[in-house]
Tab-separated table of C-alpha atoms in Angstrom:
chain	number	residue	atom	x	y	z
A	8	MET	CA	214.963	71.246	63.225
A	9	ALA	CA	211.590	70.274	61.000
A	10	ALA	CA	210.787	67.355	63.487
A	11	SER	CA	211.205	69.885	66.452
A	12	THR	CA	209.189	72.325	64.830
A	13	ASP	CA	206.416	70.065	63.936
A	14	TYR	CA	206.534	68.692	67.567
A	15	LYS	CA	206.147	72.282	68.665
A	16	VAL	CA	203.104	72.895	66.511
A	17	ASN	CA	201.557	69.636	67.621
A	18	THR	CA	202.122	70.369	71.463
A	19	THR	CA	200.681	74.002	70.865
A	20	GLY	CA	197.609	72.466	69.116
A	21	GLU	CA	197.081	70.051	71.742
A	22	ILE	CA	197.650	72.840	74.528
A	23	ALA	CA	194.886	74.898	72.568
A	24	LYS	CA	192.420	72.263	72.500
A	25	ALA	CA	193.194	71.567	76.085
A	26	ASP	CA	192.593	74.792	77.114
A	27	LYS	CA	189.404	75.033	75.000
A	28	ALA	CA	188.227	71.925	76.877
A	29	ARG	CA	189.111	73.349	80.002
A	30	GLY	CA	186.535	76.230	78.995
A	31	TYR	CA	184.194	73.555	77.548
A	32	LEU	CA	184.393	71.638	81.068
A	33	TRP	CA	185.886	74.378	83.315
A	34	SER	CA	188.377	71.582	84.114
A	35	PRO	CA	188.659	68.497	81.981
A	36	MET	CA	187.978	66.367	84.937
A	37	SER	CA	185.729	68.382	87.181
A	38	HIS	CA	182.140	67.013	85.877
A	39	PRO	CA	183.426	63.217	86.129
A	40	LEU	CA	184.868	63.763	89.412
A	41	PHE	CA	181.937	65.432	90.906
A	42	ALA	CA	179.618	63.081	89.269
A	43	ILE	CA	181.447	60.286	91.154
A	44	PHE	CA	181.532	62.409	94.435
A	45	ALA	CA	177.837	62.610	93.987
A	46	PHE	CA	176.468	59.092	93.461
A	47	GLY	CA	179.225	57.265	95.005
A	48	SER	CA	178.247	59.388	98.518
A	49	CYS	CA	174.499	58.787	97.953
A	50	GLY	CA	174.976	55.133	96.870
A	51	SER	CA	177.658	53.807	99.347
A	52	TYR	CA	175.492	55.247	102.550
A	53	SER	CA	174.572	53.171	105.341
A	54	GLY	CA	173.582	54.194	108.855
A	55	GLU	CA	171.968	52.711	111.945
A	56	THR	CA	169.126	53.922	114.412
A	57	GLY	CA	167.895	52.335	117.462
A	58	ALA	CA	166.234	52.273	120.969
A	59	THR	CA	166.034	50.447	123.979
A	60	VAL	CA	163.056	48.866	125.749
A	61	ARG	CA	162.917	47.811	129.375
A	62	CYS	CA	160.214	45.852	130.465
A	63	ASN	CA	158.322	46.531	133.681
A	64	ASN	CA	157.821	42.928	134.626
A	65	GLU	CA	159.601	40.812	137.336
A	66	ALA	CA	162.614	39.962	134.915
A	67	LYS	CA	163.298	43.474	134.139
A	68	ASP	CA	164.528	42.653	130.538
A	69	VAL	CA	166.444	45.290	128.688
A	70	SER	CA	166.108	44.924	125.037
A	71	ALA	CA	168.216	47.100	122.638
A	72	ILE	CA	166.973	47.470	118.840
A	73	ILE	CA	169.339	48.217	116.339
A	74	VAL	CA	168.285	49.012	112.792
A	75	ALA	CA	170.519	49.257	109.921
A	76	PHE	CA	169.429	51.195	106.852
A	77	GLY	CA	170.650	52.677	103.586
A	78	TYR	CA	170.529	53.188	99.959
A	79	PRO	CA	168.094	52.904	98.145
A	80	PHE	CA	166.171	53.860	101.507
A	81	ARG	CA	163.359	51.413	101.140
A	82	LEU	CA	162.840	51.921	104.821
A	83	ASN	CA	159.197	49.900	104.645
A	84	ARG	CA	161.382	47.004	103.580
A	85	VAL	CA	163.793	47.358	106.664
A	86	GLN	CA	162.651	44.986	109.460
A	87	TYR	CA	163.167	44.928	113.191
A	88	GLU	CA	162.092	42.998	116.109
A	89	MET	CA	160.005	44.756	118.594
A	90	PRO	CA	160.030	42.973	122.182
A	91	LEU	CA	156.751	42.206	123.877
A	92	CYS	CA	156.587	42.551	127.592
A	93	ASP	CA	153.913	39.434	127.973
A	94	ASP	CA	154.217	35.933	128.624
A	95	GLU	CA	152.740	35.035	125.147
A	96	SER	CA	155.318	36.110	122.827
A	97	THR	CA	158.660	37.577	122.903
A	98	SER	CA	158.847	39.954	119.977
A	99	LYS	CA	156.985	41.366	116.774
A	100	THR	CA	158.447	42.045	113.422
A	101	MET	CA	158.002	45.659	112.590
A	102	HIS	CA	159.149	47.621	109.557
A	103	LEU	CA	160.565	51.260	109.374
A	104	MET	CA	158.161	53.865	107.673
A	105	GLY	CA	158.554	55.254	104.155
A	106	ASP	CA	159.881	54.640	100.640
A	107	PHE	CA	162.280	57.144	99.634
A	108	SER	CA	163.918	55.259	96.594
A	109	ALA	CA	162.677	57.204	94.019
A	110	PRO	CA	164.660	60.513	94.565
A	111	ALA	CA	167.576	58.426	95.698
A	112	GLU	CA	167.949	56.125	92.657
A	113	PHE	CA	167.521	58.996	90.335
A	114	PHE	CA	170.258	60.968	91.877
A	115	VAL	CA	172.494	58.038	91.516
A	116	THR	CA	171.298	57.013	87.782
A	117	LEU	CA	171.864	60.836	86.694
A	118	GLY	CA	175.194	60.858	88.247
A	119	ILE	CA	176.331	57.478	86.448
A	120	PHE	CA	174.765	58.839	83.167
A	121	SER	CA	176.764	62.409	83.623
A	122	PHE	CA	180.011	60.516	84.191
A	123	PHE	CA	179.894	58.644	81.110
A	124	TYR	CA	178.801	61.341	79.166
A	125	THR	CA	181.333	63.932	80.156
A	126	ILE	CA	183.975	61.297	79.889
A	127	ALA	CA	182.588	60.519	76.103
A	128	ALA	CA	182.526	64.167	75.350
A	129	LEU	CA	185.920	64.865	76.685
A	130	VAL	CA	187.351	62.109	74.217
A	131	VAL	CA	185.481	63.475	71.352
A	132	TYR	CA	186.265	67.124	71.811
A	133	LEU	CA	190.321	66.491	72.457
A	134	ARG	CA	190.535	63.509	69.935
A	135	PHE	CA	188.076	64.397	67.294
A	136	HIS	CA	187.940	68.217	67.702
A	137	LYS	CA	188.220	68.642	64.010
A	138	LEU	CA	185.024	66.531	63.318
A	139	TYR	CA	183.348	68.160	66.042
A	140	THR	CA	183.875	71.679	64.573
A	141	GLU	CA	182.887	70.623	60.831
A	142	ASN	CA	179.732	68.909	61.693
A	143	ARG	CA	177.317	71.538	62.637
A	144	ARG	CA	175.193	68.820	64.278
A	145	PHE	CA	177.504	67.601	67.317
A	146	PRO	CA	177.537	71.190	68.957
A	147	LEU	CA	173.806	71.432	68.574
A	148	VAL	CA	173.400	67.982	70.265
A	149	ASP	CA	175.914	68.535	72.778
A	150	PHE	CA	174.333	71.889	73.740
A	151	CYS	CA	170.973	70.326	74.248
A	152	VAL	CA	172.547	67.631	75.996
A	153	THR	CA	174.208	69.863	78.439
A	154	VAL	CA	170.901	71.897	78.967
A	155	SER	CA	169.193	68.708	79.927
A	156	PHE	CA	171.802	67.460	82.232
A	157	THR	CA	171.711	71.027	83.805
A	158	PHE	CA	167.886	70.844	84.504
A	159	PHE	CA	168.034	67.309	85.682
A	160	TRP	CA	170.841	68.015	88.239
A	161	LEU	CA	168.539	70.805	89.483
A	162	VAL	CA	165.355	68.433	89.944
A	163	ALA	CA	167.609	65.593	91.051
A	164	ALA	CA	169.506	67.705	93.979
A	165	ALA	CA	166.100	69.232	94.917
A	166	ALA	CA	164.117	66.006	95.297
A	167	TRP	CA	166.895	64.129	97.094
A	168	GLY	CA	167.283	67.180	99.737
A	169	LYS	CA	163.807	66.572	100.187
A	170	GLY	CA	163.848	62.900	100.203
A	171	LEU	CA	166.972	63.124	102.490
A	172	THR	CA	165.064	65.357	105.273
A	173	ASP	CA	161.964	62.535	105.017
A	174	VAL	CA	164.714	59.941	105.615
A	175	LYS	CA	166.096	61.903	108.666
A	176	GLY	CA	162.597	62.111	109.999
A	177	ALA	CA	161.722	58.395	109.508
A	178	THR	CA	165.022	56.968	111.077
A	179	ARG	CA	164.990	59.152	114.160
A	180	PRO	CA	165.070	57.433	117.330
A	181	SER	CA	162.022	59.145	118.510
A	182	SER	CA	160.175	58.250	115.476
A	183	LEU	CA	161.194	54.310	116.280
A	184	THR	CA	160.123	54.616	119.527
A	185	ALA	CA	156.750	56.219	118.667
A	186	ALA	CA	156.278	53.656	116.042
A	187	MET	CA	156.302	50.900	118.887
A	188	SER	CA	153.097	49.980	120.690
A	189	VAL	CA	154.896	48.343	123.422
A	190	CYS	CA	156.114	52.152	124.206
A	191	HIS	CA	152.823	53.338	124.709
A	192	GLY	CA	151.612	51.507	127.489
A	193	GLU	CA	152.764	51.168	131.050
A	194	GLU	CA	154.263	48.032	130.619
A	195	ALA	CA	157.544	49.116	129.210
A	196	VAL	CA	159.953	52.126	129.131
A	197	CYS	CA	161.633	53.217	126.130
A	198	SER	CA	164.673	55.481	125.306
A	199	ALA	CA	165.702	56.555	122.401
A	200	GLY	CA	169.296	55.510	120.971
A	201	ALA	CA	171.994	57.323	119.172
A	202	THR	CA	170.916	59.550	116.233
A	203	PRO	CA	172.211	58.236	112.937
A	204	SER	CA	174.936	59.979	111.364
A	205	MET	CA	173.951	61.502	107.913
A	206	GLY	CA	177.132	63.477	107.114
A	207	LEU	CA	177.764	61.398	103.801
A	208	ALA	CA	174.260	61.872	102.761
A	209	ASN	CA	174.317	65.504	103.222
A	210	ILE	CA	177.609	65.687	101.365
A	211	SER	CA	175.831	64.062	98.540
A	212	VAL	CA	173.065	66.801	98.097
A	213	LEU	CA	175.770	69.396	98.159
A	214	PHE	CA	177.455	67.782	95.438
A	215	GLY	CA	174.378	67.416	93.494
A	216	PHE	CA	173.919	71.299	93.523
A	217	ILE	CA	177.613	71.652	92.763
A	218	ASN	CA	177.067	69.561	89.631
A	219	PHE	CA	174.075	71.797	88.709
A	220	PHE	CA	176.341	74.925	88.957
A	221	LEU	CA	179.013	73.312	86.978
A	222	TRP	CA	176.569	72.227	84.051
A	223	ALA	CA	174.608	75.631	83.972
A	224	GLY	CA	178.169	77.373	83.683
A	225	ASN	CA	179.128	74.898	81.104
A	226	CYS	CA	176.195	76.002	79.065
A	227	TRP	CA	177.704	79.098	77.646
A	228	PHE	CA	180.910	77.249	76.566
A	229	VAL	CA	179.069	74.850	74.850
A	230	PHE	CA	176.780	77.552	73.022
A	231	LYS	CA	179.871	79.374	71.548
A	232	GLU	CA	180.642	76.002	69.562
A	233	THR	CA	177.249	76.111	67.847
A	234	PRO	CA	175.913	77.856	64.802
A	235	TRP	CA	173.810	79.955	66.695
A	236	HIS	CA	176.482	82.056	68.264
A	237	GLY	CA	178.297	82.387	65.058
A	238	GLN	CA	174.920	83.629	63.319
A	239	GLY	CA	174.554	86.149	66.114
A	240	GLN	CA	178.247	87.237	65.577
A	241	ASP	CA	177.649	87.249	61.866
A	242	GLN	CA	174.265	89.488	62.117
A	243	GLY	CA	176.236	91.935	64.325
A	244	GLN	CA	179.291	92.355	62.026
A	245	GLY	CA	176.851	92.963	59.127
A	246	ALA	CA	175.032	95.436	60.607
A	247	SER	CA	177.912	97.142	61.702
A	248	THR	CA	179.438	97.128	58.519
A	249	GLU	CA	176.027	98.476	56.990
A	250	SER	CA	176.099	101.329	59.503
A	251	ALA	CA	179.598	102.188	58.577
A	252	ALA	CA	178.935	102.121	54.922
A	253	GLU	CA	176.036	104.571	55.113
A	254	GLN	CA	177.899	106.766	57.531
A	255	GLY	CA	180.608	106.965	55.001
A	256	ALA	CA	178.039	107.817	52.195
A	257	VAL	CA	176.447	110.725	54.392
A	258	GLU	CA	180.137	112.082	54.688
A	259	LYS	CA	180.986	112.214	51.218
A	260	GLN	CA	177.620	114.139	50.345
């Protein structure tokens, strides 16, 4: 019976800590999962854009141009061959326009750091909860880091959303034909190809803002573990005790 009682006590304690961790992380695995979804959908993206060029010469050559691109979206390093409708040369090496690697890499890097931090925080909170509550520095550091991640997720999601809009504009087939000089003359007829599918990239932006809201909501749960929250409660209790004592003294008079 004693062993059974101890098991129930330990189980209850683990459940209580898990419930507090559920408040701390909204769900014990929500933050790591959504971080994986965010940097995974962005870092694994790849797409294609293209166009066709038909030369108005006797041969009536039709050239299909297919340009593959993806993370980290350094489009100015992506090469493709533009056909030339003359007898001197057959093609010319061209590049897409723009370098959007900064917001994309910042977004992915933040997601990776967020994943590792939430895993480490969850382990500390569940396995070393006594040390977490006894040492006043841990909750303060945790709160500051949580606020920082909240801010960075907002910045990263907004920056990557703007960068993705620019990527869509630079990889649009009409932008590809506009950049090719052969399409501006009368020696060739250019047609835009299929528009690249950006669904996975759009989802990454959505997950970025979801991570921001998760971390923003988590700030309150972490703040309750800090000494600042306890000081506010103690001051409120002290003020109510003093007011009650003063009221009692007035009634006695």
